[in-house]
Amino acid sequence: MGETLLMKGNETLAEAALRAGCEAYFGYPITPQSEVPEYLSEEMPKRGRIFLQAESEVASINMLYGAAGAGFKAMTTSSSPGISLMLEGISYIAAAELPCVIANVTRGGPGLGTIQPSQGDYFQAVKGGGHGDYHMIVLAPSTVQEIADLTYDAFDLCWKYRTPVMIMMDGALGQMMEKVTFKEYKEPVRDISWATRGKPANGDRRVITSLHIQPEEMERVNNKLQAKYTEIKKNEVRYETQNCDDADVVIVGFGLSARIGTKAMQMMREKGYKVGLMKPISLWPFPEKAIEDLSRRVKGFYVLELNAGQMIEDVRLANEGRAKVGKYNRYGGMIYSPDEVVEHLEPFCKELK
Amino acid sequence: MLEEIIFAGFGGQGVLSLGQTLTYAGMVESREVCWMPSYGPEMRGGTANCAVSISDTPISSPILAKFDTAIILNNPSFEKFEPRIKSGGVLVYDSTNVTLKSTRKDITILAIPASEEANKLGNARMMGMILLGAYLSKRPVLKITSVTKALEKVLPERYHNLIPLNLKALEIGAGFAQ
């Protein structure tokens, strides 16, 4: 274990990528994530690695496609409107089965929106965004320490499954400072026998493409992707629970909402309500089994999101109508305080008592 | 122990770095800490603030509606945050620049002529440290020596010659709080 440092979330993401051996970074500045390229522009060249400020997000994602295709550990970062520009490339990368890390430090939308924090990109991240039947693994940290840990995981998972992995955190997490300790990074064995680094003298030509004109061939590609997604759903679900054993009502929230929800839970406990908290960490694959299990013993779920209600659809699907589902939302860059959450959560709990 | 503090003033007054100094000081004492800045339009010339949490247990919400302590550097911030101090909390403000008055009886109020005192010291930027000294003297959540150690971390080496002056400013503030 290294020294304990005080760092911003964005700087932590950049430092963790460096430690995880990121060899190439492509990006275009956008608030609230510009500290990431700022940090890497300084540190990557020092280590003989690639830092490239592209002319646009469209260029960044296609450079990432190229670097990943050549078998390099590569990353891009952006914020909501910038990620929208990358969606075509993300779909291509998923289809071509290339490993890379994409971080979205989210801000309020739709449109150019605001630079203030939001969780409005949940649908875009977990339901596709780009075209076709693809998924990314989506990891949502809620503390600066988790940003460090999940960045390591993102680099490992993208290589394990040869699939793009997204780290999704809101702008507040990017901007805030907390204590962080970087664990020693252990480089896993990486198979790059598929990478396009020139035709091997005694092997076949390697081709990376997402174009398969024959529908029979395209269906075969889809089957392979779906089999991989089934495997990921089986192995990579992550979540945390607090005080759920005796809970009547469980707050469900990710990222910043999980932090605010934790305080709201503590305040509700002080008022005598049995409230727990469930924090999905992998947004895809979504912890549906955990929600299903909870739905058989709690009276209600209360879904906290800094959007108009997106993850709540996945909670409802797993709940299958068993427990009552309530919600509280702010959006457009506005953030609820724990007190505000309690004010709205209390009548919901009273009704279920 | 959980202390939630808001630092607020104009952009450029050093509000964010003052909050960072206290956050580092919390880390020096191995506490859990969180520093949450306002960012965006407010930073560009308007008001700036940061919320700092210092705790013995993991910190839940970095977003807060009410605070144990408010350290206020201008009138707009006074208007915004004075009503949001918890009962039994502390209000520390620079009475050289803040002309508003609090009528609250349920909080401790420290009106410190910090800018005036900083000018007497010959460095207007010491205003924040004077307020911090007053606060920590009234409510010793962290040791002054931890703040000194924090300054060694926060300040670039070329400014380390200013640490004695910062210490003096902390002492002046503490004197006003007594």
Coordinates of C-alpha atoms in Angstrom, one line a residue:
Chain A
M1 CA 0.0 0.0 0.0
G2 CA 1.3 3.4 -0.9
E3 CA 1.0 6.8 0.8
T4 CA -2.4 8.3 1.5
L5 CA -2.9 11.3 -0.7
L6 CA -5.5 14.0 -0.9
M7 CA -6.7 14.2 -4.5
K8 CA -9.5 15.4 -6.8
G9 CA -11.6 12.7 -8.4
N10 CA -10.5 13.6 -11.9
E11 CA -6.8 13.6 -10.9
T12 CA -7.3 10.2 -9.2
L13 CA -8.8 8.8 -12.4
A14 CA -5.8 10.0 -14.4
E15 CA -3.2 8.7 -11.8
A16 CA -4.9 5.3 -11.6
A17 CA -4.9 5.0 -15.4
L18 CA -1.1 5.8 -15.4
R19 CA -0.6 3.1 -12.7
A20 CA -2.7 0.6 -14.6
G21 CA -0.3 1.0 -17.5
C22 CA -2.4 3.0 -19.9
E23 CA -0.2 3.4 -22.9
A24 CA -2.2 5.9 -25.0
Y25 CA -4.8 8.6 -24.1
F26 CA -6.9 10.5 -26.6
G27 CA -9.3 13.3 -25.6
Y28 CA -10.8 16.7 -26.1
P29 CA -11.2 19.1 -23.2
I30 CA -14.7 19.6 -21.7
T31 CA -15.8 20.7 -18.2
P32 CA -16.1 19.0 -15.6
Q33 CA -13.4 16.5 -16.6
S34 CA -10.6 18.7 -18.0
E35 CA -8.3 17.9 -15.1
V36 CA -7.9 14.4 -16.6
P37 CA -6.2 15.5 -19.8
E38 CA -4.4 18.3 -18.0
Y39 CA -2.8 15.7 -15.7
L40 CA -2.1 13.2 -18.4
S41 CA -0.6 15.8 -20.8
E42 CA 2.1 16.3 -18.2
E43 CA 2.6 12.7 -17.0
M44 CA 2.2 10.5 -20.2
P45 CA 5.1 12.1 -22.2
K46 CA 7.4 11.8 -19.2
R47 CA 6.9 8.0 -19.4
G48 CA 7.3 7.8 -23.1
R49 CA 3.5 7.1 -23.5
I50 CA 1.1 8.8 -25.9
F51 CA -1.0 11.8 -24.9
L52 CA -2.9 13.3 -27.8
Q53 CA -5.4 16.1 -27.8
A54 CA -7.6 15.3 -30.7
E55 CA -9.5 17.8 -32.8
S56 CA -12.8 16.5 -31.6
E57 CA -14.5 13.7 -29.6
V58 CA -15.3 11.9 -32.9
A59 CA -11.5 11.8 -33.6
S60 CA -10.7 10.8 -30.0
I61 CA -13.0 7.7 -30.1
N62 CA -11.7 6.6 -33.5
M63 CA -8.1 7.0 -32.4
L64 CA -9.0 4.9 -29.4
Y65 CA -10.4 2.3 -31.8
G66 CA -7.1 2.3 -33.6
A67 CA -4.9 2.1 -30.5
A68 CA -7.0 -0.7 -29.0
G69 CA -7.0 -2.6 -32.3
A70 CA -3.2 -2.5 -32.3
G71 CA -3.3 -4.1 -28.8
F72 CA -2.4 -1.1 -26.7
K73 CA -3.9 -0.2 -23.3
A74 CA -5.8 2.9 -24.2
M75 CA -8.4 5.4 -22.7
T76 CA -10.4 8.4 -23.5
T77 CA -12.4 10.6 -21.2
S78 CA -15.1 13.2 -21.8
S79 CA -18.3 14.6 -20.3
S80 CA -21.9 14.0 -21.4
P81 CA -22.2 16.0 -24.7
G82 CA -18.8 14.8 -25.7
I83 CA -19.8 11.2 -25.0
S84 CA -22.8 11.6 -27.3
L85 CA -20.4 12.5 -30.1
M86 CA -18.5 9.2 -29.4
L87 CA -21.5 6.8 -29.6
E88 CA -21.0 5.7 -33.2
G89 CA -17.4 4.8 -32.4
I90 CA -18.4 3.0 -29.2
S91 CA -20.8 0.7 -31.1
Y92 CA -18.0 -0.1 -33.6
I93 CA -15.5 -0.8 -30.8
A94 CA -18.1 -3.2 -29.1
A95 CA -18.7 -4.9 -32.4
A96 CA -15.0 -5.3 -33.2
E97 CA -14.5 -6.6 -29.6
L98 CA -11.7 -4.2 -28.6
P99 CA -10.6 -3.5 -25.1
C100 CA -10.6 0.1 -24.0
V101 CA -11.6 2.4 -21.1
I102 CA -14.0 5.3 -21.6
A103 CA -14.7 7.6 -18.7
N104 CA -17.8 9.9 -18.6
V105 CA -17.7 12.6 -16.0
T106 CA -21.3 13.5 -16.3
R107 CA -23.0 17.0 -16.4
G108 CA -26.5 18.2 -16.8
G109 CA -28.3 17.8 -20.1
P110 CA -30.0 17.3 -22.5
G111 CA -28.2 19.4 -25.1
L112 CA -25.1 21.4 -24.2
G113 CA -26.9 21.8 -20.8
T114 CA -24.9 22.8 -17.8
I115 CA -21.5 22.0 -16.4
Q116 CA -23.0 21.1 -13.0
P117 CA -23.3 17.4 -11.9
S118 CA -26.0 15.1 -13.2
Q119 CA -26.8 11.4 -13.6
G120 CA -28.8 11.9 -16.8
D121 CA -26.6 9.6 -18.9
Y122 CA -27.7 6.3 -17.2
F123 CA -29.9 5.2 -20.2
Q124 CA -27.2 6.2 -22.7
A125 CA -24.5 4.2 -20.8
V126 CA -26.4 1.0 -20.0
K127 CA -29.0 0.8 -22.7
G128 CA -26.7 1.2 -25.6
G129 CA -26.6 4.8 -26.7
G130 CA -25.0 3.7 -30.0
H131 CA -26.8 1.5 -32.4
G132 CA -27.2 -2.3 -32.4
D133 CA -27.3 -5.0 -29.6
Y134 CA -24.2 -4.1 -27.6
H135 CA -23.4 -3.4 -24.0
M136 CA -20.5 -1.8 -22.2
I137 CA -19.5 -2.8 -18.7
V138 CA -20.4 0.4 -16.8
L139 CA -18.8 1.1 -13.4
A140 CA -20.0 3.9 -11.1
P141 CA -17.7 5.0 -8.3
S142 CA -19.1 7.0 -5.4
T143 CA -15.9 7.9 -3.5
V144 CA -12.5 9.1 -4.7
Q145 CA -11.0 5.8 -3.4
E146 CA -13.5 3.9 -5.5
I147 CA -12.5 6.0 -8.6
A148 CA -8.9 4.7 -8.1
D149 CA -9.9 1.1 -7.5
L150 CA -12.5 0.9 -10.3
T151 CA -10.1 2.4 -12.8
Y152 CA -7.8 -0.5 -12.2
D153 CA -10.7 -2.9 -12.6
A154 CA -11.9 -1.1 -15.8
F155 CA -8.5 -1.7 -17.4
D156 CA -8.5 -5.4 -16.4
L157 CA -12.1 -6.1 -17.3
C158 CA -11.9 -4.6 -20.8
W159 CA -9.0 -6.9 -21.6
K160 CA -10.6 -9.9 -19.9
Y161 CA -13.7 -9.7 -22.1
R162 CA -12.3 -7.6 -25.0
T163 CA -15.0 -5.1 -24.6
P164 CA -15.3 -1.4 -23.9
V165 CA -15.7 -0.5 -20.2
M166 CA -17.1 2.8 -19.1
I167 CA -16.4 4.6 -15.8
M168 CA -19.4 6.8 -15.1
M169 CA -19.1 9.4 -12.4
D170 CA -20.8 12.8 -12.0
G171 CA -19.0 16.1 -12.1
A172 CA -19.1 16.5 -8.3
L173 CA -17.0 13.3 -7.9
G174 CA -14.6 14.6 -10.5
Q175 CA -14.2 17.9 -8.6
M176 CA -14.1 16.9 -5.0
M177 CA -11.0 16.0 -3.0
E178 CA -10.8 13.0 -0.7
K179 CA -8.2 10.7 0.7
V180 CA -7.0 8.0 -1.7
T181 CA -4.4 5.2 -1.5
F182 CA -3.3 3.6 -4.7
K183 CA -2.9 -0.1 -4.4
E184 CA -0.1 -1.8 -6.2
Y185 CA -1.3 -2.6 -9.7
K186 CA -0.7 -6.2 -10.8
E187 CA -0.6 -6.4 -14.6
P188 CA -2.5 -9.5 -15.7
V189 CA -1.3 -11.6 -18.6
R190 CA -2.7 -10.0 -21.8
D191 CA -3.3 -11.9 -25.0
I192 CA -2.7 -9.7 -28.0
S193 CA -2.5 -12.5 -30.5
W194 CA -5.5 -10.9 -32.3
A195 CA -4.0 -7.4 -32.5
T196 CA -3.2 -5.8 -35.8
R197 CA 0.5 -5.2 -35.5
G198 CA 1.5 -6.4 -39.0
K199 CA 1.1 -9.9 -40.6
P200 CA 3.0 -12.5 -38.7
A201 CA 5.6 -14.2 -40.9
N202 CA 4.0 -17.6 -40.3
G203 CA 0.5 -16.8 -39.6
D204 CA -2.7 -15.4 -41.1
R205 CA -3.5 -11.8 -41.9
R206 CA -5.3 -10.3 -38.9
V207 CA -8.4 -8.3 -39.6
I208 CA -10.4 -6.1 -37.2
T209 CA -13.7 -4.9 -38.6
S210 CA -17.3 -4.4 -37.6
L211 CA -18.6 -4.7 -41.1
H212 CA -20.2 -8.1 -41.9
I213 CA -22.5 -7.7 -45.0
Q214 CA -23.8 -11.2 -45.0
P215 CA -26.6 -11.5 -42.4
E216 CA -25.7 -15.1 -41.5
E217 CA -22.2 -13.8 -40.6
M218 CA -23.6 -10.8 -38.7
E219 CA -25.9 -13.1 -36.7
R220 CA -22.9 -15.2 -35.8
V221 CA -21.1 -12.1 -34.6
N222 CA -24.2 -11.1 -32.5
N223 CA -24.4 -14.6 -31.0
K224 CA -20.8 -14.4 -29.9
L225 CA -21.4 -11.0 -28.3
Q226 CA -24.5 -12.2 -26.6
A227 CA -22.6 -15.2 -25.2
K228 CA -20.0 -12.8 -23.9
Y229 CA -22.6 -10.6 -22.3
T230 CA -24.2 -13.6 -20.5
E231 CA -20.8 -14.5 -19.1
I232 CA -20.2 -10.9 -17.9
K233 CA -23.7 -10.8 -16.3
K234 CA -22.8 -14.0 -14.5
N235 CA -19.4 -12.8 -13.2
E236 CA -19.2 -9.1 -12.9
V237 CA -22.2 -7.8 -10.9
R238 CA -21.1 -5.4 -8.2
Y239 CA -23.0 -3.6 -5.5
E240 CA -22.9 -2.8 -1.8
T241 CA -25.7 -2.8 0.9
Q242 CA -25.9 -1.1 4.2
N243 CA -28.5 -1.8 7.0
C244 CA -30.6 -3.9 4.7
D245 CA -31.1 -6.9 7.1
D246 CA -33.9 -5.3 9.1
A247 CA -35.0 -2.7 6.5
D248 CA -38.6 -1.9 5.6
V249 CA -37.5 0.6 2.9
V250 CA -34.2 0.4 0.9
I251 CA -32.9 3.5 -0.8
V252 CA -31.3 2.6 -4.2
G253 CA -28.8 5.0 -5.6
F254 CA -25.5 5.0 -7.4
G255 CA -22.5 7.5 -7.4
L256 CA -23.2 10.8 -5.6
S257 CA -26.8 9.7 -4.9
A258 CA -25.5 6.8 -2.9
R259 CA -23.5 9.2 -0.7
I260 CA -26.4 11.5 -0.2
G261 CA -28.7 8.5 0.3
T262 CA -26.4 7.1 3.0
K263 CA -26.7 10.3 5.1
A264 CA -30.5 10.3 4.4
M265 CA -30.6 6.7 5.7
Q266 CA -28.7 7.6 8.8
M267 CA -31.1 10.6 9.5
M268 CA -34.1 8.3 8.9
R269 CA -32.7 5.7 11.3
E270 CA -32.4 8.5 14.0
K271 CA -36.1 9.2 13.4
G272 CA -36.8 5.5 14.1
Y273 CA -37.5 4.3 10.5
K274 CA -35.9 1.1 9.4
V275 CA -34.2 2.3 6.2
G276 CA -31.3 0.6 4.3
L277 CA -29.3 1.5 1.3
M278 CA -28.4 -0.5 -1.8
K279 CA -25.7 1.0 -4.1
P280 CA -25.3 -0.5 -7.5
I281 CA -21.6 -0.2 -8.5
S282 CA -21.8 -2.1 -11.9
L283 CA -24.7 -0.3 -13.6
W284 CA -24.3 -2.8 -16.4
P285 CA -24.5 -5.6 -15.5
F286 CA -27.2 -4.3 -13.2
P287 CA -27.5 -6.1 -9.8
E288 CA -31.0 -7.4 -10.7
K289 CA -30.8 -10.6 -8.5
A290 CA -29.9 -8.5 -5.4
I291 CA -32.9 -6.2 -6.0
E292 CA -35.1 -9.3 -6.6
D293 CA -34.0 -10.9 -3.4
L294 CA -34.5 -7.6 -1.4
S295 CA -38.0 -7.2 -3.0
R296 CA -39.1 -10.4 -1.4
R297 CA -38.5 -9.0 2.1
V298 CA -38.7 -5.2 2.1
K299 CA -41.9 -3.1 1.8
G300 CA -40.5 -0.5 -0.5
F301 CA -37.6 0.7 -2.6
Y302 CA -36.9 4.5 -2.8
V303 CA -34.8 5.3 -5.9
L304 CA -32.7 8.4 -5.7
E305 CA -31.3 9.7 -9.0
L306 CA -30.0 13.0 -10.3
N307 CA -32.2 12.6 -13.4
A308 CA -35.9 12.3 -14.1
G309 CA -36.0 8.6 -13.3
Q310 CA -33.9 6.2 -15.4
M311 CA -32.3 3.4 -13.2
I312 CA -35.8 3.1 -11.6
E313 CA -36.9 1.2 -14.7
D314 CA -34.3 -1.5 -13.9
V315 CA -35.3 -1.5 -10.3
R316 CA -38.9 -2.0 -11.3
L317 CA -38.0 -4.8 -13.7
A318 CA -36.2 -6.8 -11.0
N319 CA -38.8 -5.9 -8.4
E320 CA -41.6 -7.4 -10.6
G321 CA -44.3 -5.5 -8.7
R322 CA -43.5 -7.0 -5.3
A323 CA -42.4 -4.0 -3.2
K324 CA -43.7 -0.4 -3.6
V325 CA -41.3 1.7 -5.6
G326 CA -40.9 5.4 -4.8
K327 CA -38.5 8.0 -6.1
Y328 CA -37.0 11.4 -5.7
N329 CA -35.2 13.3 -8.4
R330 CA -33.5 16.5 -9.1
Y331 CA -31.9 17.3 -12.5
G332 CA -30.4 19.9 -14.8
G333 CA -27.4 20.2 -12.5
M334 CA -29.4 20.7 -9.3
I335 CA -28.5 18.3 -6.4
Y336 CA -30.7 17.2 -3.5
S337 CA -29.4 17.6 0.0
P338 CA -29.9 14.7 2.6
D339 CA -32.4 16.9 4.4
E340 CA -34.4 17.4 1.3
V341 CA -34.4 13.6 0.6
V342 CA -35.6 12.9 4.2
E343 CA -38.4 15.4 3.7
H344 CA -39.7 13.4 0.8
L345 CA -38.8 9.9 2.0
E346 CA -40.5 10.2 5.4
P347 CA -44.1 10.3 4.0
F348 CA -43.3 7.3 1.8
C349 CA -42.0 5.3 4.8
K350 CA -45.0 6.4 7.0
E351 CA -47.4 5.1 4.4
L352 CA -45.7 1.7 4.5
K353 CA -45.4 1.4 8.3
Chain B
M1 CA -16.8 13.6 15.7
L2 CA -18.2 15.1 12.5
E3 CA -17.7 18.7 11.7
E4 CA -19.2 20.2 8.5
I5 CA -17.9 23.6 7.5
I6 CA -18.7 26.0 4.7
F7 CA -16.1 28.5 3.5
A8 CA -17.7 31.2 1.3
G9 CA -16.6 34.5 -0.3
F10 CA -15.7 36.1 -3.6
G11 CA -13.8 34.1 -6.2
G12 CA -10.1 35.1 -5.8
Q13 CA -10.2 35.6 -2.0
G14 CA -8.6 32.3 -1.4
V15 CA -11.7 30.5 -0.1
L16 CA -11.1 27.2 -1.9
S17 CA -7.4 27.0 -0.8
L18 CA -8.4 28.0 2.8
G19 CA -10.8 25.0 2.8
Q20 CA -8.1 22.8 1.3
T21 CA -5.7 23.8 4.1
L22 CA -8.2 22.7 6.7
T23 CA -8.9 19.5 4.8
Y24 CA -5.1 18.7 4.7
A25 CA -4.9 19.4 8.4
G26 CA -7.7 16.8 9.0
M27 CA -5.6 14.4 7.0
V28 CA -2.5 15.1 9.2
E29 CA -4.6 13.9 12.1
S30 CA -5.7 10.8 10.2
R31 CA -9.3 11.9 10.1
E32 CA -11.7 11.2 7.3
V33 CA -12.0 14.3 5.1
C34 CA -13.9 15.6 2.1
W35 CA -13.5 18.9 0.2
M36 CA -16.4 19.8 -2.1
P37 CA -15.9 23.0 -4.1
S38 CA -18.5 25.0 -6.0
Y39 CA -17.4 25.0 -9.6
G40 CA -18.6 26.5 -12.8
P41 CA -20.3 29.8 -13.3
E42 CA -19.8 30.9 -9.7
M43 CA -16.0 30.5 -10.0
R44 CA -15.9 33.0 -12.8
G45 CA -16.0 36.2 -10.8
G46 CA -19.0 35.7 -8.6
T47 CA -19.2 33.9 -5.2
A48 CA -17.1 30.8 -4.5
N49 CA -17.5 28.3 -1.7
C50 CA -16.4 24.9 -0.6
A51 CA -17.8 22.5 2.0
V52 CA -15.3 20.6 4.1
S53 CA -16.2 17.6 6.2
I54 CA -13.9 16.3 8.9
S55 CA -14.9 13.1 10.7
D56 CA -13.8 10.1 12.7
T57 CA -16.0 7.8 10.6
P58 CA -16.4 7.5 6.8
I59 CA -18.1 10.7 5.4
S60 CA -21.4 10.1 3.7
S61 CA -22.8 13.1 1.9
P62 CA -20.5 15.7 0.5
I63 CA -23.6 17.7 -0.3
L64 CA -25.0 19.5 2.7
A65 CA -28.0 21.7 3.6
K66 CA -26.8 22.8 7.0
F67 CA -23.4 23.4 8.5
D68 CA -21.8 23.3 12.0
T69 CA -19.6 26.2 11.1
A70 CA -19.7 28.9 8.4
I71 CA -16.6 31.0 7.6
I72 CA -17.8 34.0 5.6
L73 CA -15.9 36.6 3.6
N74 CA -18.5 38.7 2.0
N75 CA -22.1 39.9 2.2
P76 CA -23.7 37.7 -0.4
S77 CA -22.3 34.6 1.3
F78 CA -23.4 35.9 4.7
E79 CA -27.0 36.2 3.3
K80 CA -26.9 32.7 1.8
F81 CA -25.2 30.7 4.6
E82 CA -26.0 32.5 8.0
P83 CA -29.5 30.9 8.1
R84 CA -28.0 27.5 7.3
I85 CA -25.8 27.2 10.4
K86 CA -27.1 24.5 12.7
S87 CA -28.3 25.5 16.2
G88 CA -25.2 25.5 18.5
G89 CA -22.9 26.1 15.5
V90 CA -20.4 28.8 14.9
L91 CA -20.4 31.8 12.5
V92 CA -17.0 33.4 11.8
Y93 CA -16.9 36.4 9.4
D94 CA -14.6 39.1 8.2
S95 CA -16.2 42.2 9.8
T96 CA -14.0 44.5 7.7
N97 CA -15.9 43.5 4.6
V98 CA -19.2 42.0 5.8
T99 CA -21.6 44.8 6.9
L100 CA -24.5 42.5 7.6
K101 CA -25.3 41.5 11.2
S102 CA -26.8 38.3 12.6
T103 CA -29.7 38.4 15.0
R104 CA -29.4 34.7 15.8
K105 CA -29.1 33.8 19.5
D106 CA -28.6 30.0 19.0
I107 CA -25.1 30.2 17.5
T108 CA -21.7 31.5 18.5
I109 CA -20.8 34.6 16.4
L110 CA -17.2 35.7 15.9
A111 CA -17.0 39.0 14.0
I112 CA -13.3 39.4 13.3
P113 CA -11.8 42.4 11.5
A114 CA -9.6 40.0 9.6
S115 CA -8.9 42.1 6.5
E116 CA -7.9 45.1 8.6
E117 CA -5.6 42.8 10.7
A118 CA -4.1 41.2 7.6
N119 CA -3.3 44.6 6.2
K120 CA -1.5 45.5 9.5
L121 CA 0.5 42.3 8.9
G122 CA 1.4 43.7 5.5
N123 CA -0.2 40.8 3.6
A124 CA -3.9 41.0 2.7
R125 CA -4.0 37.3 1.9
M126 CA -3.5 36.4 5.6
M127 CA -7.2 37.4 6.1
G128 CA -8.3 33.7 5.7
M129 CA -5.8 32.4 8.2
I130 CA -6.9 34.9 10.8
L131 CA -10.5 33.7 10.5
L132 CA -9.3 30.0 10.6
G133 CA -7.3 30.8 13.8
A134 CA -10.3 32.3 15.4
Y135 CA -12.5 29.3 14.4
L136 CA -10.0 26.7 15.7
S137 CA -9.5 28.6 18.9
K138 CA -13.3 28.7 19.6
R139 CA -13.9 25.1 18.3
P140 CA -10.7 23.1 18.5
V141 CA -11.7 20.3 16.1
L142 CA -8.1 20.2 14.9
K143 CA -4.8 21.3 16.3
I144 CA -3.1 24.5 15.1
T145 CA 0.1 22.4 14.6
S146 CA -1.8 20.2 12.1
V147 CA -2.6 23.4 10.1
T148 CA 1.1 24.3 10.1
K149 CA 2.0 20.8 8.8
A150 CA -0.8 21.1 6.2
L151 CA 0.6 24.4 5.0
E152 CA 3.9 22.7 4.2
K153 CA 1.9 20.3 2.0
V154 CA -0.4 22.9 0.4
L155 CA 2.0 25.7 -0.3
P156 CA 4.6 25.3 -3.1
E157 CA 8.1 25.3 -1.7
R158 CA 8.8 28.8 -3.0
Y159 CA 6.2 30.1 -0.6
H160 CA 7.4 28.2 2.5
N161 CA 9.0 31.4 3.7
L162 CA 5.4 32.6 4.3
I163 CA 4.6 29.9 6.8
P164 CA 5.8 31.9 9.9
L165 CA 3.5 34.8 8.8
N166 CA 0.6 32.3 8.4
L167 CA 1.3 31.1 11.9
K168 CA 1.3 34.7 13.2
A169 CA -2.1 35.2 11.4
L170 CA -3.5 32.1 13.1
E171 CA -2.4 33.5 16.5
I172 CA -4.0 36.9 15.8
G173 CA -7.2 35.2 15.0
A174 CA -7.1 33.0 18.1
G175 CA -6.5 36.2 20.1
F176 CA -9.7 37.7 18.8
A177 CA -11.7 34.6 19.6
Q178 CA -10.7 34.6 23.3

